[in-house]
mmCIF file of C-alpha atoms in Angstrom:
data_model
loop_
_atom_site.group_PDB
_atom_site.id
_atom_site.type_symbol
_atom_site.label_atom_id
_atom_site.label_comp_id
_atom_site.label_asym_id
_atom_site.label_seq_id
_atom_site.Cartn_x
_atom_site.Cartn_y
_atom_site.Cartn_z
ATOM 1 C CA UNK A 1 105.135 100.150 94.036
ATOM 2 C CA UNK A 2 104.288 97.931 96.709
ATOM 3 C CA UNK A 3 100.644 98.263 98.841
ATOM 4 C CA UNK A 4 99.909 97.072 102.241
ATOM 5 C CA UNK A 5 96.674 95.332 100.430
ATOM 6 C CA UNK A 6 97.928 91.617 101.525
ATOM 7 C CA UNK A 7 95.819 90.111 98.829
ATOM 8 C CA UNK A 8 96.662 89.660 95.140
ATOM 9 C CA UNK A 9 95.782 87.303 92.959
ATOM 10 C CA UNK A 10 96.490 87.191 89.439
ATOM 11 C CA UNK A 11 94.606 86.018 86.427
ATOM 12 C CA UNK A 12 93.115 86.597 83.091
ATOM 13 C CA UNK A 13 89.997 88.740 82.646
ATOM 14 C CA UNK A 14 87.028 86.885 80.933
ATOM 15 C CA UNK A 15 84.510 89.350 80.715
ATOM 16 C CA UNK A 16 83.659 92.559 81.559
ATOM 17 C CA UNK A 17 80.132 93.980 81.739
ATOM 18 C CA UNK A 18 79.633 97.401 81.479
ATOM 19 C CA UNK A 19 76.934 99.680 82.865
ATOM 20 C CA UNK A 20 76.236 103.888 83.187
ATOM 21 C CA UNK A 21 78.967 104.073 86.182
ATOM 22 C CA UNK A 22 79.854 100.315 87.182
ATOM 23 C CA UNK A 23 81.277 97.625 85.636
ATOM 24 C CA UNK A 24 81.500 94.377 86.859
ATOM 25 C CA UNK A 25 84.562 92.213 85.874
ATOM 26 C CA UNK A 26 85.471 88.595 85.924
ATOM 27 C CA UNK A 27 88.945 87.639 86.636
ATOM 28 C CA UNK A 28 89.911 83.912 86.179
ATOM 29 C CA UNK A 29 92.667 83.329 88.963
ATOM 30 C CA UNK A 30 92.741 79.061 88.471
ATOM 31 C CA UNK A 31 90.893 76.278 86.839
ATOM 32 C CA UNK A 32 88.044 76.604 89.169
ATOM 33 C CA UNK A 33 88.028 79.870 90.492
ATOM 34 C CA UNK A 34 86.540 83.026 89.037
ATOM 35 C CA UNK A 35 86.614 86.331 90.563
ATOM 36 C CA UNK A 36 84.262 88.877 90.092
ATOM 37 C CA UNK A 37 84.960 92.813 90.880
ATOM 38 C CA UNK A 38 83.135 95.471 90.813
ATOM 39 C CA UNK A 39 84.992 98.794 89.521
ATOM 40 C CA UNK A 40 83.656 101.781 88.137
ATOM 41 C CA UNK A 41 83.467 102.408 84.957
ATOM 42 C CA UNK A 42 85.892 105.319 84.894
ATOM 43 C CA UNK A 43 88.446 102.880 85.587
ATOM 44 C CA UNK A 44 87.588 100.118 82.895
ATOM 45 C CA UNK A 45 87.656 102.843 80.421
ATOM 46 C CA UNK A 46 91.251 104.420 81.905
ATOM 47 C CA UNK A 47 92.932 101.450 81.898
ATOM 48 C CA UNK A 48 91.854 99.871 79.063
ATOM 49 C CA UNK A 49 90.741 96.653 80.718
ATOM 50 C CA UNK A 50 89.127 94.169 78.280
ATOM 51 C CA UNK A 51 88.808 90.552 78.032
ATOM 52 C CA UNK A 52 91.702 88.431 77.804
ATOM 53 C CA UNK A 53 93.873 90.752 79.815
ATOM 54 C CA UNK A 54 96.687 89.880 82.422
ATOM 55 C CA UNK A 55 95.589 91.318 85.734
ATOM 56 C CA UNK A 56 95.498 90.971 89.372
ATOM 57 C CA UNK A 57 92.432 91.225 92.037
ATOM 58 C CA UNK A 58 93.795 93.284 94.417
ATOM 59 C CA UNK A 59 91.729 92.757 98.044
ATOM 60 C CA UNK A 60 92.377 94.481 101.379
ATOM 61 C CA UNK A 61 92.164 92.076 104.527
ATOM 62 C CA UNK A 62 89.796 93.890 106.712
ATOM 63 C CA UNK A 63 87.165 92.938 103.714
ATOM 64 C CA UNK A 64 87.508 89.096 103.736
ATOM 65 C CA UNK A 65 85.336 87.114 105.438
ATOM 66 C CA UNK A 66 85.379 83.212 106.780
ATOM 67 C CA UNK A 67 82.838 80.787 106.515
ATOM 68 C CA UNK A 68 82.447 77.208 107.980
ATOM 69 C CA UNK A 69 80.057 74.565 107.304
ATOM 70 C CA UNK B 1 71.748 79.627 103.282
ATOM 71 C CA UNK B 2 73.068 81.230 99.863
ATOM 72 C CA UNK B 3 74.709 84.810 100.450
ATOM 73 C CA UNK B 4 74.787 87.470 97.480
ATOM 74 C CA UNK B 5 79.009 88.000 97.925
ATOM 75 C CA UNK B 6 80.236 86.451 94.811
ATOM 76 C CA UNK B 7 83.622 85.677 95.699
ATOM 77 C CA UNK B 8 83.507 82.072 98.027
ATOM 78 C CA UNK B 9 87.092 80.961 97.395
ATOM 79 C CA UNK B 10 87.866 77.074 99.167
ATOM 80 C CA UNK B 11 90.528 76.312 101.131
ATOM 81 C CA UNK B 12 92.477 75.419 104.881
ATOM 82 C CA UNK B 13 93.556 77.707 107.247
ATOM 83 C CA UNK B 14 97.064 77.477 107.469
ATOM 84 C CA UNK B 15 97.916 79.906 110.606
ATOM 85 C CA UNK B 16 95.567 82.024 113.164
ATOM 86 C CA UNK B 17 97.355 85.174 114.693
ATOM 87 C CA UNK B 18 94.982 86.454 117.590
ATOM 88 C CA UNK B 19 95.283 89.796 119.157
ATOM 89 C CA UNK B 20 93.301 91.680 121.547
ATOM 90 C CA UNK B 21 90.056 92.397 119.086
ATOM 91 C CA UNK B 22 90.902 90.941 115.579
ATOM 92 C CA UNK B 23 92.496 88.240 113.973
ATOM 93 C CA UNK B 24 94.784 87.604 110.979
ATOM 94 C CA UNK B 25 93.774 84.198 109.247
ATOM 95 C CA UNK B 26 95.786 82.792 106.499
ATOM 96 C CA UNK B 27 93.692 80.359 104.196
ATOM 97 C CA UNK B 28 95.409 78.494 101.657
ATOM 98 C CA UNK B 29 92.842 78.133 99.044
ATOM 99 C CA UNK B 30 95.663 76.489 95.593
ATOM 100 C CA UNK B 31 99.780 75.874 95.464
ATOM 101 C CA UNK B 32 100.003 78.897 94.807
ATOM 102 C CA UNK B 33 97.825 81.798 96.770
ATOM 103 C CA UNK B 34 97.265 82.338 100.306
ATOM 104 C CA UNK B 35 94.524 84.729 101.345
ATOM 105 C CA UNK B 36 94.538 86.840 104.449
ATOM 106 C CA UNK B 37 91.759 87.991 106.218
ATOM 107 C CA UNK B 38 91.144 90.037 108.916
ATOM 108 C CA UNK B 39 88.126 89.086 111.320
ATOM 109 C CA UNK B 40 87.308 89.896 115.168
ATOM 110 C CA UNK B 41 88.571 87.373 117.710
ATOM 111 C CA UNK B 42 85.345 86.820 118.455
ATOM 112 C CA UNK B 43 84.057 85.263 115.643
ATOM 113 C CA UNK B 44 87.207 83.509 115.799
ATOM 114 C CA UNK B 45 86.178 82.233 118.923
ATOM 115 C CA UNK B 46 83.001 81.401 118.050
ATOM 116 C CA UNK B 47 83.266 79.631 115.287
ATOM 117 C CA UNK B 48 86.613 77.697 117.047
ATOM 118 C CA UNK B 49 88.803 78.735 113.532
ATOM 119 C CA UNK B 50 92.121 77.485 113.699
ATOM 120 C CA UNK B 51 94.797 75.586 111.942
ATOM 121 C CA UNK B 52 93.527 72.653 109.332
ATOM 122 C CA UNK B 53 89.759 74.057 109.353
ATOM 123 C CA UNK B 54 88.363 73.570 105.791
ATOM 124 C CA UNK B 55 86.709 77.048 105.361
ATOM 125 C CA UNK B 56 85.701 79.680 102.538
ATOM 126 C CA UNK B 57 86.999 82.898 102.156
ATOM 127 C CA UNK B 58 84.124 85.598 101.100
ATOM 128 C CA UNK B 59 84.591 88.755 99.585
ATOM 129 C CA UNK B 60 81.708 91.170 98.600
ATOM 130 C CA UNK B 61 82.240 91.900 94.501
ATOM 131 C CA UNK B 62 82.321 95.898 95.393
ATOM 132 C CA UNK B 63 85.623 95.133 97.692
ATOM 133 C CA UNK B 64 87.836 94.061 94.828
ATOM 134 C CA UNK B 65 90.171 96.155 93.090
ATOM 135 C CA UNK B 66 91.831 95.258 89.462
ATOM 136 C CA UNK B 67 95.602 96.336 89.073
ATOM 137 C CA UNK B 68 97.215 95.975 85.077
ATOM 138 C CA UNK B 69 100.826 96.212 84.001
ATOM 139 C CA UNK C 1 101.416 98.976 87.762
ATOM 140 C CA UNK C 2 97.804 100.474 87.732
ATOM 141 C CA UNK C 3 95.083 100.105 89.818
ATOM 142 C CA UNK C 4 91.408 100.610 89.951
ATOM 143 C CA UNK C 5 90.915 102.311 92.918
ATOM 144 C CA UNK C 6 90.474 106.489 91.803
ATOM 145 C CA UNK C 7 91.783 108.044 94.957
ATOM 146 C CA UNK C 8 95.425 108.150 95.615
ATOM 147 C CA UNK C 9 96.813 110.512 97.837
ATOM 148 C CA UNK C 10 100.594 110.993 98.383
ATOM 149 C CA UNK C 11 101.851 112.091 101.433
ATOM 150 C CA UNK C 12 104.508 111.536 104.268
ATOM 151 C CA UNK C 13 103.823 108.909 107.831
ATOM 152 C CA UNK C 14 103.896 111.089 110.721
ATOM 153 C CA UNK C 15 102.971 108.014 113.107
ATOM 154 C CA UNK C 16 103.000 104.458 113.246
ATOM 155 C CA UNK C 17 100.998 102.670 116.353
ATOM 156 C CA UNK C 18 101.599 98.859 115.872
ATOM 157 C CA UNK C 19 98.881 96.758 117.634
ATOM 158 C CA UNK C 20 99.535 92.621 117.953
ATOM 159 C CA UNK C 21 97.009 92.387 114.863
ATOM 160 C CA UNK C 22 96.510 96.101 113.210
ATOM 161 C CA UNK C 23 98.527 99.218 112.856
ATOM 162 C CA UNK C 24 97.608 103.200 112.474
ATOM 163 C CA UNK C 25 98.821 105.078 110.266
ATOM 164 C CA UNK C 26 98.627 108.546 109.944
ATOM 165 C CA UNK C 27 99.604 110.329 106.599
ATOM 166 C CA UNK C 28 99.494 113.983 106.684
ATOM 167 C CA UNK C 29 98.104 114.820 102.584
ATOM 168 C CA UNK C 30 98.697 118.744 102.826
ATOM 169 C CA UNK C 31 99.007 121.362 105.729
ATOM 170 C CA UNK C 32 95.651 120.719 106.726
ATOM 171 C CA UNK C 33 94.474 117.011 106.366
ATOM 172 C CA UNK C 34 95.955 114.156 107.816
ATOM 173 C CA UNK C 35 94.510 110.670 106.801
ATOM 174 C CA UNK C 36 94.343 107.619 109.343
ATOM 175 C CA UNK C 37 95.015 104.314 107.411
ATOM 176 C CA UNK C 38 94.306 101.103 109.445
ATOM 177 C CA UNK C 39 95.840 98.384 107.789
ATOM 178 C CA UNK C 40 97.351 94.862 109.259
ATOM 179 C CA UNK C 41 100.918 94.919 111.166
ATOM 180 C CA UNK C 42 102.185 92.228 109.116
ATOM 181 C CA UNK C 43 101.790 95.067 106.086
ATOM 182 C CA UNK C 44 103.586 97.400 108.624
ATOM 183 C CA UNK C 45 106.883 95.047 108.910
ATOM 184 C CA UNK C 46 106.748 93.791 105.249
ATOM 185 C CA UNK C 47 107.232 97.260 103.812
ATOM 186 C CA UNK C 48 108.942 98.650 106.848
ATOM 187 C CA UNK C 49 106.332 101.511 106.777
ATOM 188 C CA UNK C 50 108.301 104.660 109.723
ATOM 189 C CA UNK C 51 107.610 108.021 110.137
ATOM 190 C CA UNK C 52 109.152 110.155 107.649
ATOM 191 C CA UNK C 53 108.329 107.588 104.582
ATOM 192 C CA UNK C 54 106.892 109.274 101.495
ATOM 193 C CA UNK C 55 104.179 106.936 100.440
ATOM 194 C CA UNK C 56 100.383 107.038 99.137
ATOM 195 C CA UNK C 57 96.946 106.716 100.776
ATOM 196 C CA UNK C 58 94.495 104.512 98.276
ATOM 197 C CA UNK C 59 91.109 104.518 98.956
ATOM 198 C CA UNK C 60 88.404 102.442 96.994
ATOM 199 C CA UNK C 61 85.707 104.846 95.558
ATOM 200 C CA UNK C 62 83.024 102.757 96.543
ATOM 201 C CA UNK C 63 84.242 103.787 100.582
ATOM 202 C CA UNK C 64 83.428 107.064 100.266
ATOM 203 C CA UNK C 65 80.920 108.814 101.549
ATOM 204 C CA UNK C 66 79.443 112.542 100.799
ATOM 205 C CA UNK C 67 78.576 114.632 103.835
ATOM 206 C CA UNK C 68 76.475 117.582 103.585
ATOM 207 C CA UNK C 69 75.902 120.612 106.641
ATOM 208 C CA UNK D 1 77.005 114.857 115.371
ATOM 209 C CA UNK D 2 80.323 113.064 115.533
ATOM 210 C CA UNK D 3 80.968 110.005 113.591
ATOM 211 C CA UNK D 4 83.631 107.430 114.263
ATOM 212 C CA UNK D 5 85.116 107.809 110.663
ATOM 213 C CA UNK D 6 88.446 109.288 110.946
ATOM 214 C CA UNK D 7 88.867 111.058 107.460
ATOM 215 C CA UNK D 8 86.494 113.739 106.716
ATOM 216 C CA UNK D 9 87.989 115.864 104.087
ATOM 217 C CA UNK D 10 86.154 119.104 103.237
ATOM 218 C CA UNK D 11 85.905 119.983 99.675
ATOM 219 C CA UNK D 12 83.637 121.096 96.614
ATOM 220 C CA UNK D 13 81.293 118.862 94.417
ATOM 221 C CA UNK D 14 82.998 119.305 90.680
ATOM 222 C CA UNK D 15 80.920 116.866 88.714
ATOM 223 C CA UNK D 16 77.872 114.385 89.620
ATOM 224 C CA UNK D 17 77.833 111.202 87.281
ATOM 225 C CA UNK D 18 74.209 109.357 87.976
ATOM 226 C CA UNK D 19 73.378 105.931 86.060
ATOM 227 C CA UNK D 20 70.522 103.900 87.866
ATOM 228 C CA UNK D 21 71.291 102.857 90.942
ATOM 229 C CA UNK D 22 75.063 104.807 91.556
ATOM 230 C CA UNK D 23 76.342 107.769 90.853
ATOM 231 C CA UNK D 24 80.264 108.616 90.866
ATOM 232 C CA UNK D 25 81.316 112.021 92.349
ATOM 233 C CA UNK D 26 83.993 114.387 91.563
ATOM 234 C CA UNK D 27 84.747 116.365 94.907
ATOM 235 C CA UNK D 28 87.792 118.490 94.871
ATOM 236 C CA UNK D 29 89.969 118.899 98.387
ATOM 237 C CA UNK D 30 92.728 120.980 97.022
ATOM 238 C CA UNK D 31 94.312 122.532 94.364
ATOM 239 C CA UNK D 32 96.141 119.027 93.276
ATOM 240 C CA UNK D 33 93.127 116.017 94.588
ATOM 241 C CA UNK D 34 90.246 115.464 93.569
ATOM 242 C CA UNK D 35 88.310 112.492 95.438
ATOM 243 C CA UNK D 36 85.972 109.881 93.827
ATOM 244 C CA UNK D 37 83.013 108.895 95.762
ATOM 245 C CA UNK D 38 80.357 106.176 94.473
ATOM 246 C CA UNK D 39 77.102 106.879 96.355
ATOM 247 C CA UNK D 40 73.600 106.006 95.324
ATOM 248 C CA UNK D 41 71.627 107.562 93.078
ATOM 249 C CA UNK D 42 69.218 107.763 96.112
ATOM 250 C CA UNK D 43 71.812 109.729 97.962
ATOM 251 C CA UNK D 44 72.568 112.236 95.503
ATOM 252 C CA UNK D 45 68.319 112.838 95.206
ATOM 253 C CA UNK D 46 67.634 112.999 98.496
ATOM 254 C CA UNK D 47 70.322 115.200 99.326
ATOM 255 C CA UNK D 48 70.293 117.335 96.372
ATOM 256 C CA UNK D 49 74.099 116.774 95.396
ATOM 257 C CA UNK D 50 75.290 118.901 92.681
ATOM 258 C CA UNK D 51 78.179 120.301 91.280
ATOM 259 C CA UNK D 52 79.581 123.386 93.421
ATOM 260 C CA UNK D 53 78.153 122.162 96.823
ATOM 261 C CA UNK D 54 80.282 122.379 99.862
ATOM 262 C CA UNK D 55 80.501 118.879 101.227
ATOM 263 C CA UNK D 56 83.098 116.285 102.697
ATOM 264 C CA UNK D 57 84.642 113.023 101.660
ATOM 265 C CA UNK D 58 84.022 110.714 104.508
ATOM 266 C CA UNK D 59 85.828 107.677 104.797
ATOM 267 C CA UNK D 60 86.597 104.573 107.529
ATOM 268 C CA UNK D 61 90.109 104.178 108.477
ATOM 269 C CA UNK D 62 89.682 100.646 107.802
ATOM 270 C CA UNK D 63 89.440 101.251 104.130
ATOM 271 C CA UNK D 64 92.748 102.851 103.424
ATOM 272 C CA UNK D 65 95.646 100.817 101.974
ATOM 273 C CA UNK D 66 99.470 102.421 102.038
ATOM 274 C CA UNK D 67 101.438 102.080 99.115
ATOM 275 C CA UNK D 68 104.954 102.761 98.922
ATOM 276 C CA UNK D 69 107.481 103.076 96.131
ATOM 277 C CA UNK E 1 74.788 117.105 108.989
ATOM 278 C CA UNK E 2 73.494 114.511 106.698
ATOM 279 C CA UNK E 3 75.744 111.626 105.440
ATOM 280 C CA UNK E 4 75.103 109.570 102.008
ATOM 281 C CA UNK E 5 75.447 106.128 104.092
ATOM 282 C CA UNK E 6 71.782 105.181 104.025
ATOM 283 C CA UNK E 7 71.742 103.240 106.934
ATOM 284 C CA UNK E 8 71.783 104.448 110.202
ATOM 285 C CA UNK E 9 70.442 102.407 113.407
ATOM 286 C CA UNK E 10 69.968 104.174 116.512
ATOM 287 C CA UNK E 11 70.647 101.994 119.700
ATOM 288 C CA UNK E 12 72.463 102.189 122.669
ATOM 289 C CA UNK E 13 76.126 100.871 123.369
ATOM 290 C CA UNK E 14 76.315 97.750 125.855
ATOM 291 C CA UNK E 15 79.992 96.967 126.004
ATOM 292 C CA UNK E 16 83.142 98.558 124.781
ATOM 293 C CA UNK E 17 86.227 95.983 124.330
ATOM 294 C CA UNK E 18 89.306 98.044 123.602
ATOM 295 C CA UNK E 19 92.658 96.704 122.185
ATOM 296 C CA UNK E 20 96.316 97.983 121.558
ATOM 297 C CA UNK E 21 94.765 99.715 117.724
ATOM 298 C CA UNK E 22 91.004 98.372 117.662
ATOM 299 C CA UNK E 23 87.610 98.563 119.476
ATOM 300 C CA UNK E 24 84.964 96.589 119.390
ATOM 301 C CA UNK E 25 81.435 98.039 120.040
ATOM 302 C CA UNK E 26 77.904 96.365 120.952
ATOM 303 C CA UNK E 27 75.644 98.404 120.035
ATOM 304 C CA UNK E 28 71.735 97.090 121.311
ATOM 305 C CA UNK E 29 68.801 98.561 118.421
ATOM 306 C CA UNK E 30 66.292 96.653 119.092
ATOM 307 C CA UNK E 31 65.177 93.477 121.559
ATOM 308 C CA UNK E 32 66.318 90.904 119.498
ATOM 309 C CA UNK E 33 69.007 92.597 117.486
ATOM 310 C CA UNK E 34 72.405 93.794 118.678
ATOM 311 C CA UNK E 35 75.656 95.318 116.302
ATOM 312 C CA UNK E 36 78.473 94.960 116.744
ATOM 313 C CA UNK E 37 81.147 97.636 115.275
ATOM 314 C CA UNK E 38 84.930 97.329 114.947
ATOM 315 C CA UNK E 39 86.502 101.012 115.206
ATOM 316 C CA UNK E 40 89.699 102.218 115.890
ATOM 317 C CA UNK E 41 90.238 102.864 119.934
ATOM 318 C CA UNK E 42 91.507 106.470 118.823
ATOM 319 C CA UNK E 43 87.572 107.300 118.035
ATOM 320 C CA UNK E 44 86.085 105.697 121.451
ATOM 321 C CA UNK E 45 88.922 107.628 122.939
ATOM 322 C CA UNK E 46 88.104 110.389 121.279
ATOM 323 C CA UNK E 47 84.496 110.533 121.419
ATOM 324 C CA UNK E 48 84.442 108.651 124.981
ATOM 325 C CA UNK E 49 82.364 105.946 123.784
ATOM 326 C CA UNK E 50 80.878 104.190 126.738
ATOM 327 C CA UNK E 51 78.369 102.082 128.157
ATOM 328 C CA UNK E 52 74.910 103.333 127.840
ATOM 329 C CA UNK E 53 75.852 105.990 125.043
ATOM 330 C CA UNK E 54 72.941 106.794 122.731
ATOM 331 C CA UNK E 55 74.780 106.724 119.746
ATOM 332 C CA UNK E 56 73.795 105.764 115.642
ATOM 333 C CA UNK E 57 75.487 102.318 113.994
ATOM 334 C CA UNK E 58 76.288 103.970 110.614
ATOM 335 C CA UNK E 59 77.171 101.454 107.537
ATOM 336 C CA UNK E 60 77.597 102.449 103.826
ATOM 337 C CA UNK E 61 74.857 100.330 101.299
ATOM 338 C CA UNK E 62 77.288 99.125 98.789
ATOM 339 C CA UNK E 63 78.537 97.049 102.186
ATOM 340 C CA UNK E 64 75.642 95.125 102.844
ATOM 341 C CA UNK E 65 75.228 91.641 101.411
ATOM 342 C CA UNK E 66 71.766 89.924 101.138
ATOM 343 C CA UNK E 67 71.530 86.136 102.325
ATOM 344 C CA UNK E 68 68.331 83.813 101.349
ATOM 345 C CA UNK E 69 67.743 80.458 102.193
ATOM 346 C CA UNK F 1 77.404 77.235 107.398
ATOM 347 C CA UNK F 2 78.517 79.726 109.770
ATOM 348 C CA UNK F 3 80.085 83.269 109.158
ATOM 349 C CA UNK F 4 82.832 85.207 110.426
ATOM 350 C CA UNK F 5 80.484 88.410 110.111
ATOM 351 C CA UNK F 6 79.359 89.409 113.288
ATOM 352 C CA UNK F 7 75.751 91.386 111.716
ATOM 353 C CA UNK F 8 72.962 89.699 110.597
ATOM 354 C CA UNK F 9 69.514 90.851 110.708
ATOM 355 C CA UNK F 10 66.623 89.317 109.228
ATOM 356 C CA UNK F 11 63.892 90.725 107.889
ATOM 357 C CA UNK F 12 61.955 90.927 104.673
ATOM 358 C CA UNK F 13 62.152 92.501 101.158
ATOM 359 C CA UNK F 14 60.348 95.988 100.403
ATOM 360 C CA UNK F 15 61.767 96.595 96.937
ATOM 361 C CA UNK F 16 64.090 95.667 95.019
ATOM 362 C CA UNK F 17 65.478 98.914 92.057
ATOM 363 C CA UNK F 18 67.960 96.774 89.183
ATOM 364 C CA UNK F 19 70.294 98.879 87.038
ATOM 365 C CA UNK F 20 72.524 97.421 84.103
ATOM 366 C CA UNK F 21 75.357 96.028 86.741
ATOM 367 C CA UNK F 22 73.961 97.149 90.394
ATOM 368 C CA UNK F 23 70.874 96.710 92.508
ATOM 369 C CA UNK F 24 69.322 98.482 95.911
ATOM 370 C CA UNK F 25 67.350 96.048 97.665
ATOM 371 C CA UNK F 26 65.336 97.595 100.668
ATOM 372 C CA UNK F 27 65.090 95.157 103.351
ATOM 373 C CA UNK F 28 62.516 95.816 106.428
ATOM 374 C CA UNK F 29 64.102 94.311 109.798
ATOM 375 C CA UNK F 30 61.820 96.095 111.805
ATOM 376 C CA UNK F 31 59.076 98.420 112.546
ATOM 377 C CA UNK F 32 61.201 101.034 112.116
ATOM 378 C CA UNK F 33 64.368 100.521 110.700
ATOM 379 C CA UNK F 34 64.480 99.435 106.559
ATOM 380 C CA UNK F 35 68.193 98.688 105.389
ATOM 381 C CA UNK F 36 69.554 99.412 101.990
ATOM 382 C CA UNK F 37 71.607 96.795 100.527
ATOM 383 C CA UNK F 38 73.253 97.357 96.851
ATOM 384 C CA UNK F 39 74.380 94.160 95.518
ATOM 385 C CA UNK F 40 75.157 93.388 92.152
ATOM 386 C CA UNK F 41 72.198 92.814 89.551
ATOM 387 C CA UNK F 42 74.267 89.140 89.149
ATOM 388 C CA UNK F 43 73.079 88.294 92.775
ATOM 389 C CA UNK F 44 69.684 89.567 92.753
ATOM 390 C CA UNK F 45 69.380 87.210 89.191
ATOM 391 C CA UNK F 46 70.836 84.291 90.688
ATOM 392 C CA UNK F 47 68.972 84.363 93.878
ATOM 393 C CA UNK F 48 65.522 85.370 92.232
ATOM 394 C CA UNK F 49 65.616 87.995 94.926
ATOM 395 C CA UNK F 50 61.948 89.489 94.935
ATOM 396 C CA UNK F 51 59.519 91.832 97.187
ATOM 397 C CA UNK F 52 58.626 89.889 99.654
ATOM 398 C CA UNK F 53 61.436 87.308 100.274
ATOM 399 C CA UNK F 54 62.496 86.462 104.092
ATOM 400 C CA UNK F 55 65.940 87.378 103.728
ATOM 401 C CA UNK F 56 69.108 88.500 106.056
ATOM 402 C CA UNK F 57 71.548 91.492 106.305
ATOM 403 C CA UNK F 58 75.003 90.536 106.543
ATOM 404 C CA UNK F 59 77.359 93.292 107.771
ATOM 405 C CA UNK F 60 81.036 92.448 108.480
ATOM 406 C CA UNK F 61 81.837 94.304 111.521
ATOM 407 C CA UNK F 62 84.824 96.597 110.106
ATOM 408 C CA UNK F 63 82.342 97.941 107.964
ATOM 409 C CA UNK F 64 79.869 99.504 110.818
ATOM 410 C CA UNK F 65 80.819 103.150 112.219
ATOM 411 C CA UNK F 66 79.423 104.688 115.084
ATOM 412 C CA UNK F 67 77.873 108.499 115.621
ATOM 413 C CA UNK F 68 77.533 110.384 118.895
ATOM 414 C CA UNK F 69 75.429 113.769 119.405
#
């Protein structure tokens, strides 16, 4: 399966914090950069995601943003 | 100014495709990943973006999906 | 592959209007609901997304809304 | 009222999930989807949500990716 | 109707710039505060969104960010 | 440090509701409007986000929809 989302990184999940209905997930993608996503909790349970697994942050274009100092 | 997005992800912009209203940026932020995001012309404008800027890439936590194997 | 987002909807492209940046999509679900997917041109040429392609709308649950009369 | 959104797809309220601040609901468009929307908890009080309500999914065009096999 | 989206900003629309897919709209709510809203050109089509339209900008909570200094 | 997001309105902190991973902050930009922002609990920690704080908005533009009577 292939999706038009033109962003995927992968990494290795480091911890996953779980609440009634949202879950918020860190994803290490390189030495210095951590994601963090925010999933419900229906889907941490489905799939079974837990530290230490392989994974990818998956991120539609339309919701990046640029910034410039 | 700190902003409550937890995703600021380094890096240069490698191309700037401009259309009519919106914009496809690449930004090389390691070797090995190349993020894409969508903004208005406008702000590309604005801000002057184009190729060799040193910029961030922001994405709101709630905007990031998690795919597993 | 799995992914986080909970709402995937198959259906078949019934149009494709290709901007210089974006592209519309439109993915008729069932006889009565046809969903509008704007995603970036590049996506459109990369997967060679037509009309007449059986593919899946995937929609984030924290995008939807609830409307009530 | 019209809104800009182009997918509003009418449907019934199976199951309200409410934790502190979100709550995940279960609204059912036809025989075979069921749509995930994760709205406040302030939403769902102030508009009474509850399961068997008549309601629609609304959702920006923006925010839907196309996958293909 | 009444829409989960808990923010909604009544103003009126001061320009319309319309490309091939997109549209961006300025909507003025206030003296010292004007939107701006990227929609597809099929809904100012479709809803003949002009200059000097009262109309609502509508945006979803879990898409606001919070900046401090 | 400038950003690509085209909204952002300043105004002040009303109240701010923390659950175990998400938190709606009101923010008051004017006499009349209040916006609702939920941002993770994370955010509202590490920015000692309070009642009271001067704070800003930020709305990407993609995000914003727009209703017509």
């Amino acid at each position: 399966m292939e999706i038009s989302a033109r962003n995927v990184l992968e990494g290795t999940v480091e911890n996953v914090d779980v609440g009634a209905v949202m879950a918020n997930v860190k994803i290490k993608i390189s030495s210095t950069n951590i994601i963090t996503a925010v999933i419900t909790k229906e889907s941490v349970d489905k799939m079974g995601i837990k530290k230490g697994d392989k994974v990818s942050a998956i991120i539609k274009s339309t919701e990046v943003m640029v910034a410039k100092d």
